[in-house]
Coordinates of C-alpha atoms and ligand atoms in Angstrom, one line a residue:
M1 CA 103.7 37.4 -26.0
D2 CA 104.5 37.6 -22.3
P3 CA 106.7 34.6 -21.3
R4 CA 105.7 35.2 -17.6
R5 CA 102.3 33.9 -18.5
L6 CA 103.9 30.6 -19.5
A7 CA 106.2 30.2 -16.6
R8 CA 105.5 27.8 -13.7
K9 CA 103.8 29.6 -10.8
A10 CA 106.6 28.6 -8.5
V11 CA 109.1 30.5 -10.6
L12 CA 107.3 33.8 -10.6
G13 CA 108.4 36.0 -7.7
L14 CA 111.4 33.8 -6.8
E15 CA 114.3 35.7 -5.5
R16 CA 117.8 34.4 -5.9
P17 CA 119.6 33.4 -2.7
V18 CA 122.3 35.8 -1.4
H19 CA 125.7 34.4 -0.4
G20 CA 129.0 35.6 1.2
G21 CA 132.3 34.8 -0.4
L22 CA 132.5 38.0 -2.5
G23 CA 136.2 38.5 -1.9
W24 CA 136.9 38.2 -5.6
K25 CA 135.2 41.6 -6.1
Y26 CA 137.8 43.5 -4.1
E27 CA 141.5 44.1 -4.6
G28 CA 143.9 43.8 -1.7
I29 CA 141.5 42.8 1.1
E30 CA 141.6 39.8 3.4
D31 CA 138.3 37.8 2.8
F32 CA 136.8 36.4 6.0
S33 CA 133.3 36.2 4.5
S34 CA 133.5 32.6 3.3
N35 CA 134.2 29.5 5.4
L36 CA 137.1 27.7 3.7
N37 CA 140.2 25.8 4.7
P38 CA 142.6 28.8 5.4
Y39 CA 145.6 26.8 4.1
G40 CA 144.0 26.9 0.6
P41 CA 143.9 23.9 -1.7
P42 CA 146.6 21.2 -1.2
E43 CA 149.7 21.7 -3.2
E44 CA 149.1 18.5 -5.1
M45 CA 146.0 20.0 -6.6
S46 CA 147.4 21.2 -10.0
G47 CA 149.1 17.8 -10.5
F48 CA 145.7 16.1 -10.0
I49 CA 144.1 18.4 -12.5
S50 CA 146.9 17.7 -15.1
E51 CA 146.4 14.0 -14.7
A52 CA 142.8 14.3 -15.9
A53 CA 143.3 17.1 -18.4
S54 CA 144.5 14.8 -21.2
K55 CA 141.2 12.9 -21.1
L56 CA 138.7 15.5 -22.0
A57 CA 138.0 14.2 -25.5
H58 CA 135.4 11.7 -24.1
Y59 CA 132.3 12.3 -22.1
P60 CA 132.9 11.7 -18.4
D61 CA 131.7 8.5 -16.7
D62 CA 128.0 9.3 -16.1
S63 CA 128.1 7.2 -12.8
S64 CA 131.2 9.0 -11.4
E65 CA 132.5 5.6 -10.3
E66 CA 136.1 6.6 -9.5
F67 CA 135.0 9.4 -7.3
R68 CA 132.2 7.4 -5.7
S69 CA 134.6 4.5 -4.9
A70 CA 136.8 7.0 -3.0
I71 CA 133.8 8.3 -1.1
C72 CA 133.0 4.7 -0.1
E73 CA 136.5 4.1 1.2
H74 CA 136.6 7.4 3.0
H75 CA 133.3 6.8 4.9
D76 CA 133.2 3.0 4.9
V77 CA 129.8 3.0 3.1
D78 CA 128.5 1.1 0.0
M79 CA 128.3 2.4 -3.6
A80 CA 124.5 2.1 -3.4
N81 CA 124.5 4.8 -0.6
V82 CA 126.5 7.4 -2.6
I83 CA 125.6 10.0 -5.2
A84 CA 128.0 12.6 -6.7
G85 CA 127.0 16.2 -7.2
A86 CA 128.4 19.3 -9.0
G87 CA 129.0 20.8 -5.6
S88 CA 126.6 19.9 -2.9
A89 CA 124.5 22.7 -4.3
E90 CA 123.4 20.4 -7.1
L91 CA 122.1 17.9 -4.5
I92 CA 120.3 20.7 -2.5
R93 CA 118.4 21.3 -5.8
L94 CA 118.0 17.6 -6.7
F95 CA 116.4 16.5 -3.4
P96 CA 113.3 18.7 -3.7
E97 CA 113.2 18.0 -7.5
T98 CA 112.9 14.3 -6.5
F99 CA 110.6 14.4 -3.6
L100 CA 108.6 17.7 -3.5
E101 CA 105.6 19.0 -5.4
A102 CA 103.2 21.9 -5.0
G103 CA 101.4 21.8 -1.7
D104 CA 104.1 19.8 0.2
M105 CA 105.4 21.3 3.4
V106 CA 109.0 21.2 4.7
L107 CA 110.4 22.3 8.1
M108 CA 113.7 24.1 8.6
P109 CA 115.3 26.4 11.2
R110 CA 115.8 30.1 10.6
P111 CA 118.4 31.4 9.9
T112 CA 119.9 28.6 7.8
F113 CA 121.5 28.2 4.4
S114 CA 119.3 30.0 1.9
E115 CA 119.5 27.4 -0.9
Y116 CA 117.3 24.9 0.9
A117 CA 114.2 27.1 0.9
F118 CA 115.0 28.3 -2.6
G119 CA 115.1 24.7 -4.0
C120 CA 111.9 23.8 -2.1
R121 CA 110.0 26.9 -3.3
L122 CA 111.0 26.2 -6.8
Q123 CA 109.0 23.0 -6.6
G124 CA 106.0 24.9 -5.2
A125 CA 106.5 23.6 -1.7
T126 CA 105.7 25.6 1.5
V127 CA 108.6 26.3 3.8
V128 CA 107.8 26.3 7.5
E129 CA 110.5 28.1 9.5
M130 CA 111.5 27.3 13.1
P131 CA 113.0 30.5 14.5
L132 CA 116.3 30.0 16.4
E133 CA 116.1 32.2 19.5
E134 CA 118.7 34.7 20.6
E135 CA 117.9 33.9 24.3
N136 CA 118.9 30.3 23.6
D137 CA 122.2 31.3 21.8
L138 CA 120.4 30.5 18.5
R139 CA 120.6 26.8 19.4
L140 CA 118.1 24.4 17.9
D141 CA 115.6 22.8 20.3
I142 CA 115.3 19.3 18.9
G143 CA 112.2 18.6 21.0
K144 CA 110.4 21.6 19.4
V145 CA 111.4 20.4 15.9
I146 CA 110.0 17.0 16.7
E147 CA 106.7 18.6 17.9
N148 CA 106.4 20.2 14.5
I149 CA 107.2 17.5 12.0
G150 CA 103.6 16.4 11.6
G151 CA 102.3 17.1 8.1
C152 CA 105.8 17.8 6.7
K153 CA 107.4 15.8 4.0
A154 CA 111.0 16.7 4.9
V155 CA 113.0 18.3 7.7
Y156 CA 116.2 20.2 6.9
L157 CA 119.2 20.5 9.3
C158 CA 122.5 22.1 8.7
N159 CA 125.3 20.8 11.1
P160 CA 127.2 23.0 11.8
N161 CA 124.5 25.5 10.9
N162 CA 125.3 28.2 8.4
P163 CA 125.3 31.1 9.5
T164 CA 125.2 30.5 13.3
G165 CA 128.0 27.9 13.4
N166 CA 126.2 26.0 16.1
I167 CA 126.5 22.2 16.2
V168 CA 123.8 19.7 17.3
P169 CA 125.4 16.6 18.9
R170 CA 125.0 13.4 17.0
K171 CA 122.8 11.8 19.6
E172 CA 120.2 14.6 19.2
V173 CA 120.4 14.5 15.4
L174 CA 119.8 10.7 15.4
E175 CA 116.8 11.2 17.8
L176 CA 115.3 13.6 15.2
V177 CA 116.0 11.2 12.3
R178 CA 114.3 8.4 14.3
E179 CA 111.2 10.5 15.1
C180 CA 111.0 11.6 11.5
E181 CA 111.2 8.0 10.2
R182 CA 108.4 7.1 12.6
A183 CA 106.3 9.9 11.1
S184 CA 107.4 9.0 7.4
V185 CA 109.3 12.3 7.1
L186 CA 112.5 12.6 5.1
M187 CA 115.6 14.1 6.8
F188 CA 118.0 16.3 4.8
L189 CA 121.2 16.8 6.8
D190 CA 123.9 19.2 5.6
E191 CA 127.4 18.2 6.9
T192 CA 129.3 20.3 4.3
L193 CA 130.9 22.4 7.0
L194 CA 131.6 19.6 9.4
E195 CA 134.9 18.2 8.1
L196 CA 136.8 21.3 9.2
V197 CA 135.6 20.9 12.8
K198 CA 138.0 19.1 15.2
G199 CA 136.5 15.8 16.2
S200 CA 134.0 15.8 13.3
K201 CA 133.9 12.0 13.1
D202 CA 132.1 11.9 16.5
I203 CA 129.4 14.3 15.2
S204 CA 128.8 13.0 11.6
C205 CA 125.8 10.8 10.9
V206 CA 127.1 9.6 7.5
K207 CA 127.8 6.1 8.8
E208 CA 124.2 5.8 10.0
V209 CA 122.6 6.0 6.6
D210 CA 121.9 2.3 6.4
S211 CA 120.2 2.3 9.8
F212 CA 117.4 4.5 8.6
S213 CA 115.2 4.7 5.5
N214 CA 114.8 8.5 5.6
L215 CA 118.2 10.0 6.0
F216 CA 120.1 11.9 3.3
V217 CA 123.4 13.6 4.2
I218 CA 125.3 16.1 1.9
R219 CA 129.1 16.7 2.0
S220 CA 131.4 18.8 -0.1
L221 CA 135.0 19.2 -1.1
T222 CA 134.5 22.9 -1.4
K223 CA 135.1 23.9 2.2
C224 CA 137.7 21.4 3.4
F225 CA 139.9 21.7 0.3
A226 CA 139.2 25.4 -0.3
M227 CA 138.1 24.9 -3.9
P228 CA 134.8 26.7 -4.5
G229 CA 135.9 27.3 -8.1
M230 CA 135.5 23.6 -8.8
R231 CA 132.1 22.0 -8.2
I232 CA 132.6 18.8 -6.3
G233 CA 130.2 17.4 -3.7
Y234 CA 128.4 14.3 -2.8
G235 CA 125.5 12.8 -0.9
V236 CA 125.3 9.7 1.3
G237 CA 121.9 8.3 2.1
G238 CA 119.5 5.5 2.4
R239 CA 119.7 3.2 -0.7
D240 CA 116.2 4.0 -1.9
I241 CA 116.6 7.7 -1.5
V242 CA 119.9 7.6 -3.5
K243 CA 118.3 5.4 -6.2
L244 CA 115.4 7.8 -6.7
M245 CA 117.7 10.9 -6.7
S246 CA 120.1 9.2 -9.1
S247 CA 117.3 8.4 -11.5
A248 CA 116.3 12.1 -11.6
R249 CA 119.7 13.7 -11.8
L250 CA 121.4 15.5 -14.6
S251 CA 123.5 13.3 -17.0
W252 CA 127.3 13.8 -16.8
N253 CA 126.9 16.1 -13.8
L254 CA 130.6 15.9 -12.9
G255 CA 133.3 16.4 -15.5
K256 CA 136.3 14.2 -15.8
I257 CA 138.5 16.6 -14.0
E258 CA 136.1 16.9 -11.1
Q259 CA 135.7 13.2 -10.7
H260 CA 139.4 12.5 -10.8
V261 CA 140.4 15.4 -8.5
G262 CA 137.7 14.5 -6.1
A263 CA 138.9 10.9 -5.8
R264 CA 142.6 11.9 -5.4
L265 CA 141.8 14.6 -2.7
L266 CA 139.7 12.2 -0.7
R267 CA 142.3 9.4 -0.9
D268 CA 145.5 11.4 -0.5
C269 CA 145.0 14.7 1.2
Q270 CA 143.1 14.1 4.5
G271 CA 146.1 15.3 6.5
H272 CA 145.6 18.8 4.9
V273 CA 142.1 18.9 6.4
A274 CA 143.0 17.6 9.8
K275 CA 145.8 20.1 10.2
A276 CA 143.5 23.0 9.4
A277 CA 140.8 21.7 11.8
D278 CA 143.3 21.5 14.7
M279 CA 144.8 25.0 14.1
M280 CA 141.3 26.6 13.7
A281 CA 140.1 25.1 17.0
S282 CA 142.8 26.8 19.0
E283 CA 142.6 30.0 16.9
G284 CA 138.9 30.3 17.5
T285 CA 139.4 30.4 21.2
R286 CA 142.1 33.0 21.0
M287 CA 140.1 35.2 18.5
S288 CA 137.0 35.0 20.7
R289 CA 138.9 36.5 23.6
E290 CA 140.6 39.2 21.6
I291 CA 137.6 40.3 19.6
A292 CA 135.2 40.3 22.5
R293 CA 137.6 42.7 24.3
T294 CA 137.2 45.3 21.5
G295 CA 133.5 45.5 22.3
V296 CA 132.5 46.0 18.6
V297 CA 130.8 42.6 18.3
E298 CA 129.9 39.7 20.6
A299 CA 132.3 36.8 20.0
R300 CA 131.7 33.7 22.1
V301 CA 134.0 30.7 21.3
P302 CA 132.4 29.1 18.2
D303 CA 131.4 25.4 18.0
S304 CA 132.9 25.4 14.6
F305 CA 135.4 27.5 12.6
F306 CA 133.4 30.7 12.0
F307 CA 131.8 33.4 14.1
F308 CA 128.2 34.6 13.9
S309 CA 128.4 37.8 16.0
R310 CA 125.9 40.3 17.1
C311 CA 127.2 43.9 16.5
N312 CA 127.0 46.2 19.5
G313 CA 125.0 49.2 18.5
M314 CA 125.7 49.0 14.8
K315 CA 124.1 47.3 11.8
G316 CA 126.0 44.4 10.1
S317 CA 126.3 46.5 6.9
D318 CA 127.9 49.4 8.8
V319 CA 130.4 47.0 10.5
Q320 CA 131.1 45.5 7.1
G321 CA 131.7 48.9 5.5
E322 CA 134.0 50.0 8.4
M323 CA 136.0 46.7 8.2
L324 CA 136.4 47.0 4.4
E325 CA 138.0 50.4 5.0
R326 CA 140.5 48.5 7.1
K327 CA 141.1 45.9 4.3
V328 CA 139.1 43.1 5.8
L329 CA 135.8 41.6 4.5
V330 CA 133.2 40.2 6.8
R331 CA 129.8 39.0 5.8
D332 CA 126.8 41.3 6.5
C333 CA 124.0 38.9 7.5
A334 CA 121.0 41.2 6.6
S335 CA 120.0 38.7 3.9
F336 CA 118.9 36.3 6.7
G337 CA 116.2 38.9 7.8
A338 CA 115.7 40.8 11.1
P339 CA 117.2 40.6 13.7
F340 CA 120.2 39.2 11.8
D341 CA 120.8 42.5 10.0
S342 CA 122.6 43.3 13.3
Y343 CA 125.0 40.3 12.8
V344 CA 128.2 39.7 10.9
R345 CA 129.8 36.3 10.1
F346 CA 133.5 35.8 9.8
A347 CA 135.8 32.8 9.4
V348 CA 138.8 31.7 11.4
K349 CA 141.9 31.7 9.3
T350 CA 145.7 31.4 10.0
P351 CA 147.1 33.2 13.0
E352 CA 148.7 36.0 11.0
R353 CA 145.6 36.7 9.1
N354 CA 143.5 36.5 12.2
D355 CA 145.7 39.1 13.7
M356 CA 144.7 41.4 10.8
L357 CA 141.1 40.9 11.6
I358 CA 141.6 41.5 15.3
S359 CA 143.6 44.7 14.6
A360 CA 140.8 45.9 12.3
F361 CA 138.2 45.4 15.1
R362 CA 140.6 47.2 17.5
S363 CA 140.9 50.1 15.1
L364 CA 137.2 50.3 14.7
A365 CA 136.7 50.3 18.5
E366 CA 139.2 53.2 18.8
A367 CA 137.5 55.2 16.1
R368 CA 134.1 54.7 17.8
G369 CA 135.6 55.7 21.1
R370 CA 136.7 59.1 19.5
D371 CA 133.2 59.8 18.0
Ligands
LIG401 C1 126.0 25.1 4.5 C2 126.3 25.0 3.1 N1 125.8 23.9 2.4 C3 126.1 23.8 1.1 C4 126.8 24.8 0.4 C5 127.1 24.6 -1.1 O1 128.4 24.3 -1.3 P1 129.0 23.6 -2.5 O2 128.0 23.6 -3.6 O3 130.2 24.3 -2.9 O4 129.3 22.2 -2.1 C6 127.3 25.9 1.0 C7 128.0 26.9 0.3 O5 128.3 28.0 0.8 C8 127.0 26.0 2.4 O6 127.4 27.0 3.2

């Protein structure tokens, strides 16, 4: 028999999303392809893991209460607003599983994080893309999004956006949420990259979830505590949204270690995140100046802590290959489709490591000058 004849139509022809963060594949290189806290995980981390390691003989608390209480304290929201996820990736999948079916339409900018479209298409939904324009520095025109929400069930917004790094100010995000609510459209807001941005509290919409019926915000511990190897994320949203998603989610989605580590990190290690955000803000400005001077890529000061840079006269894959020879990994952005095959993305790290990246760009510029 041919199992393909039994598969759901939406599964046939699906392509898996492509991601950066492939540093583990290479020996002895500096990985700028993923956007993580450059100080690494807090030093208390292994202690937190040990505290929970003796408790693995029981199933974990299915409601993740310890972790969710810490989230409530951190954001000053109610338990009814909070759902835990095995990484925010689980919630990116659960949202369309809860709300979308074949024939539904969703609206999202392009380029943006590939998992949203993947999760929606898996449910048979149609993804309508709003192209971000190079003439507008790839910034989202909220007015245009509002013009296009009619007929959609959900709008996706990533703030800061992966891969562009651009930030939409809170006032504009809330205007979009309000217009979506009027039109009975759900708003999926990804703030997983926000905590590492200096001044993020003035941009976040987490505290607004009870003011609207249609807002769902995802957050993650992956980026701010540099721990992609553990899957810990969460969502904060309107109570009815959270209730519906909780009823559909996987049982025991977070293990005992993840629940405990997540709670301890949120309660005790916020200084670690703030220190990185401050340092990266000033490093971003310095890097922009030094890298732009080499002429290999464009490098305007980023809104956030990573660069999305157009390569001058080269494809992103060529720049990636040349930089790898210089022991530095940047992300080739070809997976976002044309014209982004001429872009690379790279993170801001500590000053010493940023110097390695700058030197690699200089060396590439010199080599090109000799050709
Ligand atoms: C914008 C964005 N959202 C969500 C995720 C998922 O992260 P996690 O599942 O580790 O929370 C990523 C990972 O790269 C991301 O870049």
